[in-house]
Coordinates of C-alpha atoms and ligand atoms in Angstrom, one line a residue:
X887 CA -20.7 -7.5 11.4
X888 CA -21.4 -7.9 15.3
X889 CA -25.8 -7.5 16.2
X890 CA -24.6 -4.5 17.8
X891 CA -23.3 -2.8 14.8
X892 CA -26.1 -4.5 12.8
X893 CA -29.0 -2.7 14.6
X894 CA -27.4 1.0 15.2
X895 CA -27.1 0.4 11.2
X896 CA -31.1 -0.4 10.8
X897 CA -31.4 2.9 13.6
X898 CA -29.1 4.8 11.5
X899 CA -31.1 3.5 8.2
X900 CA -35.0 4.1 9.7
X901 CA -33.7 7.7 10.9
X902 CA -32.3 8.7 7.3
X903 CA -35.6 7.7 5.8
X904 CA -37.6 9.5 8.0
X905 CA -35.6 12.5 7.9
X906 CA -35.7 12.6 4.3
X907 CA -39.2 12.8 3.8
X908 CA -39.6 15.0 6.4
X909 CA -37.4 17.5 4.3
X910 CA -38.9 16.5 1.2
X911 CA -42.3 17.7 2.6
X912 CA -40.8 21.1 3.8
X913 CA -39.2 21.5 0.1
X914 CA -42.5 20.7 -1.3
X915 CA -44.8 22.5 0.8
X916 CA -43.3 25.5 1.7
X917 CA -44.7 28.3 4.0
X918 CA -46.9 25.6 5.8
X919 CA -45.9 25.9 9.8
X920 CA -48.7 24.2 11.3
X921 CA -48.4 20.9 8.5
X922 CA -44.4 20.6 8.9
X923 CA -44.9 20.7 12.6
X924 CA -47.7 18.0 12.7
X925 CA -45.6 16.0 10.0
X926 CA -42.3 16.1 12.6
X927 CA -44.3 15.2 15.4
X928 CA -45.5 11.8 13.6
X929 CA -42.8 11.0 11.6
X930 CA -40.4 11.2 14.4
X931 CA -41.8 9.2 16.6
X932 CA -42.2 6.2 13.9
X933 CA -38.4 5.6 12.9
X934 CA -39.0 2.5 15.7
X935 CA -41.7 1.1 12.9
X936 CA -38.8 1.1 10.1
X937 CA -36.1 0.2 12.1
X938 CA -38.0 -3.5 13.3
X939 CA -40.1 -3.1 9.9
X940 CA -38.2 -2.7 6.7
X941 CA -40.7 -3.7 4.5
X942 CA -42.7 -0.2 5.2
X943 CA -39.5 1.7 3.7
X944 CA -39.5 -0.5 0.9
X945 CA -43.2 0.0 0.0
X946 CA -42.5 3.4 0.1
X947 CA -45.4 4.1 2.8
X948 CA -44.4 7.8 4.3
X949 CA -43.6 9.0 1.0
X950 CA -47.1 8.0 0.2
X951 CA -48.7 8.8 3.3
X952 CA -47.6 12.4 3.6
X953 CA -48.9 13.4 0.0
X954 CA -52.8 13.6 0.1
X955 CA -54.6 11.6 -2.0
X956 CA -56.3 14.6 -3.8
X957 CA -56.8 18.4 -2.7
X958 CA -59.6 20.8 -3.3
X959 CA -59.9 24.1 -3.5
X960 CA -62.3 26.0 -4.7
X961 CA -64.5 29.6 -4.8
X962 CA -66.9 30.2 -2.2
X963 CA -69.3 33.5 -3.5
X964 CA -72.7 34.6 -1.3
X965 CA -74.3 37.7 -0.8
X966 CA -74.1 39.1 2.8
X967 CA -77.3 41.2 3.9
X968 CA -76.5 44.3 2.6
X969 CA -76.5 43.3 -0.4
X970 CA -72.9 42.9 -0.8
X971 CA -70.7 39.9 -2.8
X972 CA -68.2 38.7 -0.3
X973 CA -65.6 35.8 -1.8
X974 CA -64.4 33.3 0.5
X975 CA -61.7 30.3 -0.1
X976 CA -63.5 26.6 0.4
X977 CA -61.0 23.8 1.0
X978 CA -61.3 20.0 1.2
X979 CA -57.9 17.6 1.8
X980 CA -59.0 14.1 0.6
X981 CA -55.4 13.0 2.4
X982 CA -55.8 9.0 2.6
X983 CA -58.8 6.3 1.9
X984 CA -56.6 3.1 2.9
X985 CA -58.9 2.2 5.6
X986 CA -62.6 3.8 4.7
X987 CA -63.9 6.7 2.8
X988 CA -62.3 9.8 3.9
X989 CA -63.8 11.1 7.0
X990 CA -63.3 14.3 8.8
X991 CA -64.4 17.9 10.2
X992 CA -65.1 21.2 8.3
X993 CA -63.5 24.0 10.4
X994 CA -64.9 27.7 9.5
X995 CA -62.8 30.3 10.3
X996 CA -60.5 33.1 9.5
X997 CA -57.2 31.7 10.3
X998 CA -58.1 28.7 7.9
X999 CA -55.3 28.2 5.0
X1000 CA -54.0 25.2 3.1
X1001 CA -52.0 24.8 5.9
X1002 CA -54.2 23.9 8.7
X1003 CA -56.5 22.1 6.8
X1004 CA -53.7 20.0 5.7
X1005 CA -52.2 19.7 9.1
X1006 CA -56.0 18.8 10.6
X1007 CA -56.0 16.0 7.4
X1008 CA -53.1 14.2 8.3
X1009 CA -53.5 14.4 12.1
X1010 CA -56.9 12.5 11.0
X1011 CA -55.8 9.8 9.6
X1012 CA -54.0 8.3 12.8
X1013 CA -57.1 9.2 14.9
X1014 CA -59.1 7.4 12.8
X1015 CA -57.0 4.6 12.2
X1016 CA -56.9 4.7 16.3
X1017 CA -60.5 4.5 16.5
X1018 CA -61.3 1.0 14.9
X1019 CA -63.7 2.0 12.7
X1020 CA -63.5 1.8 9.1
X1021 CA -62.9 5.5 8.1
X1022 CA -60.1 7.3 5.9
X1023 CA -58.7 10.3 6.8
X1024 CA -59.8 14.0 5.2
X1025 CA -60.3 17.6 6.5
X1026 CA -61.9 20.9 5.2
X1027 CA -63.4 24.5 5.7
X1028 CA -63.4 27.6 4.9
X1029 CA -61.9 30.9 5.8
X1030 CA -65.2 32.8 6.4
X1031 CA -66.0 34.1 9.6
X1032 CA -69.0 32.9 11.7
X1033 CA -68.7 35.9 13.8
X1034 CA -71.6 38.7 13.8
X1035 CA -73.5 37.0 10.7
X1036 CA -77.0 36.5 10.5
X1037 CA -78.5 33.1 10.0
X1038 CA -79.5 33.8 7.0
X1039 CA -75.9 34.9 5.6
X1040 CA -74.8 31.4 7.6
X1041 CA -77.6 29.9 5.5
X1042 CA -76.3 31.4 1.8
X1043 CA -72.9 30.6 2.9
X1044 CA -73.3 26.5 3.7
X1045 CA -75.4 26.4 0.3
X1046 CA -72.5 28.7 -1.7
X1047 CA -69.7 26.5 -0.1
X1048 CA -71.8 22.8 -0.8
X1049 CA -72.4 23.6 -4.3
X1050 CA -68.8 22.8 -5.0
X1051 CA -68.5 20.6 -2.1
X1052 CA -71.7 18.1 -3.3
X1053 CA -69.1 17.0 -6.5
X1054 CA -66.3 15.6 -4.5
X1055 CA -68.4 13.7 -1.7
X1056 CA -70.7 11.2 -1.3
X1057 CA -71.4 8.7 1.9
X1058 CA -68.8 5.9 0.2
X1059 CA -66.6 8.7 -0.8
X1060 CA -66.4 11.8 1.6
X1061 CA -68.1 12.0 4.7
X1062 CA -67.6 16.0 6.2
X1063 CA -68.6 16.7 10.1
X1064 CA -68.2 19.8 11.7
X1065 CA -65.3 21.8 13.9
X1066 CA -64.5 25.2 15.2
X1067 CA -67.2 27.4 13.5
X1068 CA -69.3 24.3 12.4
X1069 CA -72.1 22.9 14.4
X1070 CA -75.5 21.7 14.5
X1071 CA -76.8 24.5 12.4
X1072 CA -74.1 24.9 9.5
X1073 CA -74.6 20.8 8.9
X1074 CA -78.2 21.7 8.9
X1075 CA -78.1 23.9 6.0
X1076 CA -74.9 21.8 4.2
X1077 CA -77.5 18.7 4.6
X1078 CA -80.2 20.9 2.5
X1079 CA -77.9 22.0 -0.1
X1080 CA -76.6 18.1 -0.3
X1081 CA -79.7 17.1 -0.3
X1082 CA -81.2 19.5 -3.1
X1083 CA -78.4 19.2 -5.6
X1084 CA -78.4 15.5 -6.0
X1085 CA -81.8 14.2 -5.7
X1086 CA -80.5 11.6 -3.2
X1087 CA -81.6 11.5 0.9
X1088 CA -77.7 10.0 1.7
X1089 CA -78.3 10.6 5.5
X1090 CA -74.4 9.3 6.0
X1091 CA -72.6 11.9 3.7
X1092 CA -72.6 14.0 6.6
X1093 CA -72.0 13.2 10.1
X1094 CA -73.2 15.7 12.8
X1095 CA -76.6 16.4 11.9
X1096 CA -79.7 17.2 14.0
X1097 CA -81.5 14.1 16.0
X1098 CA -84.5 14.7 13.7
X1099 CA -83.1 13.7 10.6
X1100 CA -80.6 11.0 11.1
X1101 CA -78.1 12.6 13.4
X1102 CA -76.4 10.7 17.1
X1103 CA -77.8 10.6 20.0
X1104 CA -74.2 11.7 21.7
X1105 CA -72.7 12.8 18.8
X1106 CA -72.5 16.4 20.9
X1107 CA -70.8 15.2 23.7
X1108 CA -69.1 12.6 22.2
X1109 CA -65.6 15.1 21.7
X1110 CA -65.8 16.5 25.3
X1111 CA -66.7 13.1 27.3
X1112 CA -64.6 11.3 25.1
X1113 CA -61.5 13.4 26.3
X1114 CA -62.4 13.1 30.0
X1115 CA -63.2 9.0 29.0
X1116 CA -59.1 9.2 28.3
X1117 CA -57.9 11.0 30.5
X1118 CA -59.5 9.1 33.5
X1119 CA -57.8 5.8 31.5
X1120 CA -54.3 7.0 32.2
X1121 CA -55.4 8.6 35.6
X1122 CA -56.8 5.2 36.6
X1123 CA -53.4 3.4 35.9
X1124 CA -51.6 5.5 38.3
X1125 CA -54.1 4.8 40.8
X1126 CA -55.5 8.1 40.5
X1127 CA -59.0 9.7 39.7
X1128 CA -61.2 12.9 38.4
X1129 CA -62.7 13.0 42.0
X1130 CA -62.0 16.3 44.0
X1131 CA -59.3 17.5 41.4
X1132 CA -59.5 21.2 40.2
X1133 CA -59.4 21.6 36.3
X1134 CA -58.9 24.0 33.8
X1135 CA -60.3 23.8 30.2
X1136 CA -59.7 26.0 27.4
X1137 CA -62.5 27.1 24.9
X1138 CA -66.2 27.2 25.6
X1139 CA -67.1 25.9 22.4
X1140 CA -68.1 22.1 21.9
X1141 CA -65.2 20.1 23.1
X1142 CA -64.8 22.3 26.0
X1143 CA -68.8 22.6 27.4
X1144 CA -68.9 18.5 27.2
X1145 CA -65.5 17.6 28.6
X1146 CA -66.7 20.5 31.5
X1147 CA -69.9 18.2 32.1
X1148 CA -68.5 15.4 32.3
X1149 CA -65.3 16.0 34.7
X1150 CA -68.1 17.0 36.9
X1151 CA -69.9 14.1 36.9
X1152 CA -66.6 12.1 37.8
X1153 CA -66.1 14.2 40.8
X1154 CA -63.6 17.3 39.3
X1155 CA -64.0 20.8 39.5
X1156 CA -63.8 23.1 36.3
X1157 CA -62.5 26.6 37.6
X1158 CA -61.5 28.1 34.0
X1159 CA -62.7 28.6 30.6
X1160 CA -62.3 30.7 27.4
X1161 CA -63.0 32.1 24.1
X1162 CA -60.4 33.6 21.9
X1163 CA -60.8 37.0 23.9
X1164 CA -60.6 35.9 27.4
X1165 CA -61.0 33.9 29.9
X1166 CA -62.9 33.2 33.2
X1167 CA -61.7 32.1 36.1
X1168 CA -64.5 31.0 38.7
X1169 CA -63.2 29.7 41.7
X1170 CA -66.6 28.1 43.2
X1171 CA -66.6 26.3 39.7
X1172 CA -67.6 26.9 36.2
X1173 CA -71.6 27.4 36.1
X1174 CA -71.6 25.6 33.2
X1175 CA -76.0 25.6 32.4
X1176 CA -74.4 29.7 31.7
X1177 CA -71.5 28.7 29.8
X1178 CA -74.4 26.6 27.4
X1179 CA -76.8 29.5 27.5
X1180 CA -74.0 31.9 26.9
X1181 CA -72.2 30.5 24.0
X1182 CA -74.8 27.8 22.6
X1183 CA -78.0 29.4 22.3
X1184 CA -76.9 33.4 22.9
X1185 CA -73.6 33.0 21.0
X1186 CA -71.9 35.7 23.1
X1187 CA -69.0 36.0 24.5
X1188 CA -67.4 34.1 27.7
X1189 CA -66.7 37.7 29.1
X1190 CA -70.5 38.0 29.8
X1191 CA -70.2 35.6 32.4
X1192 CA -69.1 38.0 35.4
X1193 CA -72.1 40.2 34.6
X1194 CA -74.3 36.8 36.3
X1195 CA -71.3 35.8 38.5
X1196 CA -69.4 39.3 39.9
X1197 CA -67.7 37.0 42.1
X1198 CA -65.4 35.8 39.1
X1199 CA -62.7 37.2 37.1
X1200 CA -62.9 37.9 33.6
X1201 CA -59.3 38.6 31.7
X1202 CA -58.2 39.2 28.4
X1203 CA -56.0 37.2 26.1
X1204 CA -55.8 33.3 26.1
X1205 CA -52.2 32.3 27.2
X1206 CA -53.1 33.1 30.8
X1207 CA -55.4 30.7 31.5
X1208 CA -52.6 28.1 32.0
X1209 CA -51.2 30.2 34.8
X1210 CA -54.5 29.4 37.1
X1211 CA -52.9 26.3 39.3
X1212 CA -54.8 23.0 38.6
X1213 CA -54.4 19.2 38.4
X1214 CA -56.1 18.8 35.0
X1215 CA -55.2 20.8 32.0
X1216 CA -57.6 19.8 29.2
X1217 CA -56.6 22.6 26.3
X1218 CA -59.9 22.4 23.9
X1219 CA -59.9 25.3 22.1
X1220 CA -57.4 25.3 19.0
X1221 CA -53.8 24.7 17.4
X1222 CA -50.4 25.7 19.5
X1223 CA -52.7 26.8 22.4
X1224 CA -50.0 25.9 24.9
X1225 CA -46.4 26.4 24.2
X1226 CA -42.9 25.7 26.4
X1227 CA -43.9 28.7 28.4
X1228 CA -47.3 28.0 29.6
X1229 CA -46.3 24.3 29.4
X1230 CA -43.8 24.9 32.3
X1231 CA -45.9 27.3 34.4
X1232 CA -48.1 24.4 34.6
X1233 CA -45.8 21.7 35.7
X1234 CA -44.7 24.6 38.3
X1235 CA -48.1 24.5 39.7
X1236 CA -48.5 20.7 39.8
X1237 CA -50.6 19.5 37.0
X1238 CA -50.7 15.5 37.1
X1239 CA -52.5 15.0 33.3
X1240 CA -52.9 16.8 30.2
X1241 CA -55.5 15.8 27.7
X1242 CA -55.6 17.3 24.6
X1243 CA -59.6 18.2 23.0
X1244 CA -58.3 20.5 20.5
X1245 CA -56.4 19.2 17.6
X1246 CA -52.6 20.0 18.4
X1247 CA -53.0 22.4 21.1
X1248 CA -49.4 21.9 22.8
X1249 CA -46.0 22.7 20.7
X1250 CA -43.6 20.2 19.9
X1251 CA -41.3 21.9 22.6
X1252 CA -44.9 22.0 25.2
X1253 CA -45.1 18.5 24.9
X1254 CA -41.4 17.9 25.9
X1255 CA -41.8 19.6 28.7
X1256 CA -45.2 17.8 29.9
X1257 CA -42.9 14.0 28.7
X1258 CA -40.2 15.2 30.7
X1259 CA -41.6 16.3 33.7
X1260 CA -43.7 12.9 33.8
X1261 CA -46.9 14.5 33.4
X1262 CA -49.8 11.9 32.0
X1263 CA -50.2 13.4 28.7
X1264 CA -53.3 12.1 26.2
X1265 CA -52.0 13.6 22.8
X1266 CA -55.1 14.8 20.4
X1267 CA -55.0 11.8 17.8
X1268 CA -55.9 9.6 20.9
X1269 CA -57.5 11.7 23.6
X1270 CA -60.4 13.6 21.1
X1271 CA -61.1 10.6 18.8
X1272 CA -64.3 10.5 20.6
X1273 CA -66.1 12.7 18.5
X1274 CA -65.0 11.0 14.9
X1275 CA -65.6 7.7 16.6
X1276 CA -69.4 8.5 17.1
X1277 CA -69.5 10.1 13.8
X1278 CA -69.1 6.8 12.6
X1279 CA -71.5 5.1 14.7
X1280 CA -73.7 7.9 13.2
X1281 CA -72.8 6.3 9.8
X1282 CA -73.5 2.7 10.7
X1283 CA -76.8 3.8 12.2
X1284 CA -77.8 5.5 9.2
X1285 CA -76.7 2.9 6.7
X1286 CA -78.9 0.2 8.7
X1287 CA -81.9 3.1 9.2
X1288 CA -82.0 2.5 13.3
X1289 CA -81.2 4.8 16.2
X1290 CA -79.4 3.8 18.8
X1291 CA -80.4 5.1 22.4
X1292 CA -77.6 8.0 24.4
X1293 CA -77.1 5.2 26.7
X1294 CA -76.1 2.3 24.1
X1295 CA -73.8 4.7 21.7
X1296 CA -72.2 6.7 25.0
X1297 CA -71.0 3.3 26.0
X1298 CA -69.7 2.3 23.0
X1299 CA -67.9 5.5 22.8
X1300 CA -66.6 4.7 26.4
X1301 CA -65.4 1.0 25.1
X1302 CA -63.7 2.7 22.1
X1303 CA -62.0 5.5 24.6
X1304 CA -60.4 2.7 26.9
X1305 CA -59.2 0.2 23.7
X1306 CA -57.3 3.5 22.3
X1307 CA -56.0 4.1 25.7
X1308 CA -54.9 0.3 25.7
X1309 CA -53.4 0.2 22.1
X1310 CA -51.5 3.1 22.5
X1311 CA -50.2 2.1 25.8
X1312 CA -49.0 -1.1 24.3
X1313 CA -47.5 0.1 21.5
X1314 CA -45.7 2.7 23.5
X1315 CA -43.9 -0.5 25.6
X1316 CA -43.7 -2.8 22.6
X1317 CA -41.7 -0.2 20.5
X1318 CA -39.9 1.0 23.7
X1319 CA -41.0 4.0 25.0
X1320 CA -43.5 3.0 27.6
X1321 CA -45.2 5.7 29.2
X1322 CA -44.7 7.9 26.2
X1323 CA -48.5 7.8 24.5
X1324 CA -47.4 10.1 21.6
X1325 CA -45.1 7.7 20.2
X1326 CA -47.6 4.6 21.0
X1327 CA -50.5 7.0 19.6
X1328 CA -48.3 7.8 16.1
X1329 CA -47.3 3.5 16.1
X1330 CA -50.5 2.1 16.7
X1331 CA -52.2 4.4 14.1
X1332 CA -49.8 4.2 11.2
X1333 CA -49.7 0.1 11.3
X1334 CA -53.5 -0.3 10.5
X1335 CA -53.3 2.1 7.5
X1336 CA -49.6 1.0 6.6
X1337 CA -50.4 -2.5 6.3
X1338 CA -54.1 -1.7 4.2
X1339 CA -51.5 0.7 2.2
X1340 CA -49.5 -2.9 1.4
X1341 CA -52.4 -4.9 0.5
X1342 CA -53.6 -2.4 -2.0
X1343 CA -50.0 -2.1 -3.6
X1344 CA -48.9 0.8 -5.2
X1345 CA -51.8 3.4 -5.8
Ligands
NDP619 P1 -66.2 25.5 18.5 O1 -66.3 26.4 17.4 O2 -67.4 24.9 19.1 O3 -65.4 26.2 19.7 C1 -64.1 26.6 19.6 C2 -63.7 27.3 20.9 O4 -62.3 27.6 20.8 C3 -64.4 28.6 21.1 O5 -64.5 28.9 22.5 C4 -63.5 29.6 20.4 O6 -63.6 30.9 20.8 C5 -62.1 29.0 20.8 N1 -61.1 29.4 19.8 C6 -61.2 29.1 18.4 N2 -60.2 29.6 17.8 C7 -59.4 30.2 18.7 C8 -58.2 30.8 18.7 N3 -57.5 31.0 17.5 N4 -57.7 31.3 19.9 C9 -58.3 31.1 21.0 N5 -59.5 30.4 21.1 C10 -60.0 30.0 20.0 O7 -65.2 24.3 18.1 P2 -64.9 22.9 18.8 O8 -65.2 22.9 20.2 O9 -65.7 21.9 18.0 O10 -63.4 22.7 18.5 C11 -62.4 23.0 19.5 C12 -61.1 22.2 19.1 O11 -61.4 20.8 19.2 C13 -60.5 22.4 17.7 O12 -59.1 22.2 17.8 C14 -61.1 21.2 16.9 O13 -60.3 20.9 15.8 C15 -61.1 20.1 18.0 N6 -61.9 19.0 17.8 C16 -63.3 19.1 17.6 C17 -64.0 18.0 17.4 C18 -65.5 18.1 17.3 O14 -66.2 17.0 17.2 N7 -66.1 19.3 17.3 C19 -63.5 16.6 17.4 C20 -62.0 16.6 17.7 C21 -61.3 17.7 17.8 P3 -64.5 32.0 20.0 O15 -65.9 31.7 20.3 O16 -64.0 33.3 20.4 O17 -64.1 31.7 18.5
2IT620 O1 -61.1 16.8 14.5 C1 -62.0 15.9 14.5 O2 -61.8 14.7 14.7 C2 -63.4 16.4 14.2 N1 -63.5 17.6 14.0 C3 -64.5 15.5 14.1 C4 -64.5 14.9 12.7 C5 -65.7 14.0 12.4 O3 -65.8 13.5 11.3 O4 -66.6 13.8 13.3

C-alpha cells in the first residue's frame, strides 16, 4: 500500500469513528436539538486527533466522553407568595471529572431541559480544559422563571432547589456558579442553604459569591472582559484593534454589561443591546451606567431605556439586532442567537470579528458563513472562558483563605485570555486548518482531558 492510500485509509478510518458516535448519541438521546448540535460541532472538528492519534480510538475516548459521568434530576417544590405550591424540575450534568472536580454554571430559566443543560455540560468541558486550570466539566439549573418574583420567592426557591443539590456537591466534588437567571443574589441564598445543611463553611463549593464572604474581586466582569481580552487577541494578529470600531452586543445581562465596559475602554463604541424582548439601538453609544441601573439594580427591561434617551430606538424581537451595521459582533445573550440569516446580513455590512459571550450563540450553518467569509471568529469554549477561569482563581483563593486584589486576578485573567488564544491558534495550524479557531478550540481542549482519560484507564 502506497502513503497516499495509507493516510486517506486513517482519514477514511477517524471519519467512520467519529460518525459513529455521533449517531450513537442521536439514537441514545433522542429529542435533544441543542446537545446533537453541540456534539457535531466538536466531534467533527476532531477526526484530525484520530486520524494522527489512533490510540484515542482505541481507548475508546469519545464514546466515553460524550456519556456524562452521572446525571441528576430531581424535584424542586417552594411556595410562591400567595401561598401557592409551584413544582419546578432541578438538573445537574456531572459530564466529566478527568481533569478537576466538575465545575460549571447553574442556568435558571424556562426554556431549561435535559437538553441544554447537557449541551452547556459538554461544551464545558473543552472550555475548561482550554483554561489551564484544574477543573472538570458539569452544568445545571432549573426551569423556573426569575421573572416578576419577589426575593423572597427567589429566596424559598435557591433553598428548595439546594436541598437536593447539597447531596451531590461538595468543593472536591461539584463546584456550581451561576448563568442566565443566576447571579450574585441566587448564589447568596444557595451559599446559606449549603451552608446550613451540612454544618461545613466550604467557601469553594460555589463559585460566584458576594466579595464579603469569599467571592472574586473580578469574578463579575471576568465573562464580559474576558470576551473583549479575546477578541482583541485575534484582532491584534491582523494588525487590527478595538479603537474607533462600532460594536454591537447582544443581551444586557452579565456577559453583555462587562464586555460593553470594557470595548470602551479599548477605544470601541457599543451602539446596540438587548433583552429577550427587544433591543436598543443608540447611535451616540450605549449609556451603559443606565444599562447597570436598568437591568442590575432595577431589573427592568432594556425597552426602558428610550424613556432617558428619546434619541434612541427601541424595537421588538431579538434577530434584528444583527441587521444594525458594525465591525464587532459580540452575541452575549443565549444559544442559536445568530443563525445563516443574520450571520450573512452581518458579513453584508462588514463585520471584521465575531466573539461569542453566550454559550453557542451562532448555528452550525452561522458559523460557516462567518469561516467562509474570513471573518475572525472566537467560538464560545475559547472566547467566554474568562468567567470559569476566574471561578477557579476564586477556588484557589479560598482554599489558601487570601484575596487577591481586582488588579492581580484581572491580569491573570488577561494572561489566561491570550495563552487560549495562543493554544488554539496553534492547534488550528498544527492539525491543518489554520485560521480556523473552532477546530484549534475543539483540538486543544480534548487532548488535555483525552490524555488524563488514558492515564486513569478505563473508568
Ligand atoms: P444573564 O441572566 O445575566 O443575562 C442574560 C441576558 O440574555 C439577558 O439580557 C436576557 O434577557 C438575555 N436572554 C436570555 N435568554 C434569552 C433568550 N432566550 N432570547 C433572547 N435573549 C435572552 O446571563 P449571563 O449574562 O450570565 O449569560 C449570557 C450568556 O453567556 C449565556 O449564554 C451564558 O451561558 C453565557 N455565559 C455566562 C457566563 C457567566 O459567567 N455568567 C460564563 C460564560 C458564558 P432577559 O433579561 O429578557 O431574560
Ligand atoms: O458557561 C460558563 O462558563 C459559566 N456559566 C461560568 C461557569 C463557572 O463555573 O464559573
Amino acid at each position: 500500500m502506497t502513503t497516499l492510500q495509507q493516510t486517506s485509509n486513517e482519514v477514511q478510518v477517524a471519519k467512520d469513528y467519529v460518525n459513529g458516535v455521533i449517531q450513537e448519541v442521536k439514537k441514545r438521546n433522542p429529542n435533544e436539538p441543542e446537545f446533537h448540535q453541540a456534539i457535531k460541532e466538536i466531534l467533527d472538528s476532531l477526526v484530525p486527533v484520530f486520524e494522527k492519534q489512533p490510540k484515542y480510538m482505541e481507548a475508546g475516548i469519545l464514546e466515553r466522553i460524550v456519556e456524562p459521568e452521572r446525571q441528576i434530576m430531581f424535584r424542586v417544590p417552594w411556595v410562591d407568595d400567595n401561598g401557592k405550591v409551584q413544582v419546578n424540575r432541578g438538573f445537574r450534568i456531572q459530564f466529566n471529572s478527568a481533569i478537576g472536580p466538575y465545575k460549571g454554571g447553574l442556568r435558571f430559566h424556562p426554556s431549561v431541559n435535559a437538553s441544554i443543560i447537557k449541551f452547556l455540560g459538554f461544551e464545558q468541558i473543552f472550555k475548561n480544559s482550554l483554561t489551564g486550570q484544574p477543573i472538570g466539566g458539569g452544568k445545571g439549573g432549573s426551569d423556573f422563571d426569575p421573572k416578576g418574583k419577589s426575593d423572597a420567592e427567589i429566596m424559598r426557591f435557591c433553598q428548595s432547589f439546594m436541598s437536593e443539590l447539597y447531596r451531590h456537591i461538595d468543593q472536591d466534588t461539584d463546584v456550581p456558579a451561576g448563568d442566565i437567571g443566576v447571579g450574585g443574589r441566587e448564589i447568596g441564598y444557595l451559599f446559606g442553604q449549603y451552608k446550613k445543611l451540612r454544618n461545613q463553611y466550604q467557601a469553594g463549593v460555589l463559585t460566584g459569591k458576594g466579595l464579603g464572604y469569599g467571592g472574586s474581586l473580578a469574578r463579575t466582569e471576568a465573562t464580559g472582559y474576558g470576551t473583549v481580552y479575546f477578541v482583541n487577541e485575534m484582532l491584534k494578529d491582523k494588525g487590527l484593534s478595538f479603537e474607533g470600531k462600532t460594536a454591537v452586543v447582544s443581551g444586557s445581562g452579565n456577559v453583555a454589561i462587562y464586555a460593553i465596559e470594557k470595548l470602551t475602554q479599548l477605544g470601541a463604541t457599543a451602539v446596540a443591546c438587548s433583552d429577550s424582548n427587544g433591543y436598543i439601538y443608540d447611535k451616540n453609544g450605549i449609556d451603559l451606567a443606565l444599562v447597570k441601573q436598568l437591568k442590575e439594580v432595577e431589573r427592568k427591561r432594556i425597552s426602558e431605556y428610550v424613556n432617558y434617551h428619546p434619541e434612541a430606538e427601541y424595537h421588538e424581537g431579538c434577530a434584528g439586532i444583527w441587521t444594525i451595521p458594525c465591525e464587532i459582533a459580540l452575541p452575549c445573550a443565549t444559544q442559536n442567537e445568530i443563525d445563516e440569516e443574520s450571520a450573512k446580513t452581518l458579513v453584508s455590512n462588514g463585520v471584521i470579528a465575531v466573539g461569542e459571550g453566550a454559550n453557542m450563540p451562532s448555528t452550525l450553518e452561522a458559523i460557516d458563513v462567518f469561516l467562509n467569509n474570513g471573518v475572525l471568529f472566537g467560538p464560545a469554549k475559547a472566547a467566554n472562558a474568562g468567567g470559569v477561569a476566574v471561578s477557579a482563581l476564586e477556588m484557589a483563593q479560598n482554599s489558601a483563605r487570601i484575596a487577591w486584589s481586582f488588579e492581580e486576578v484581572d491580569g491573570k485573567l488577561h494572561d489566561i485570555m491570550i495563552n487560549i488564544y495562543q493554544q488554539i491558534k496553534n492547534a488550528s495550524e498544527e492539525f491543518g486548518y489554520p485560521g480556523n479557531l473552532v477546530v484549534g478550540a475543539n483540538i486543544a481542549g480534548l487532548l488535555k482531558v483525552a490524555d488524563a482519560m488514558l492515564f486513569h484507564g478505563i473508568i
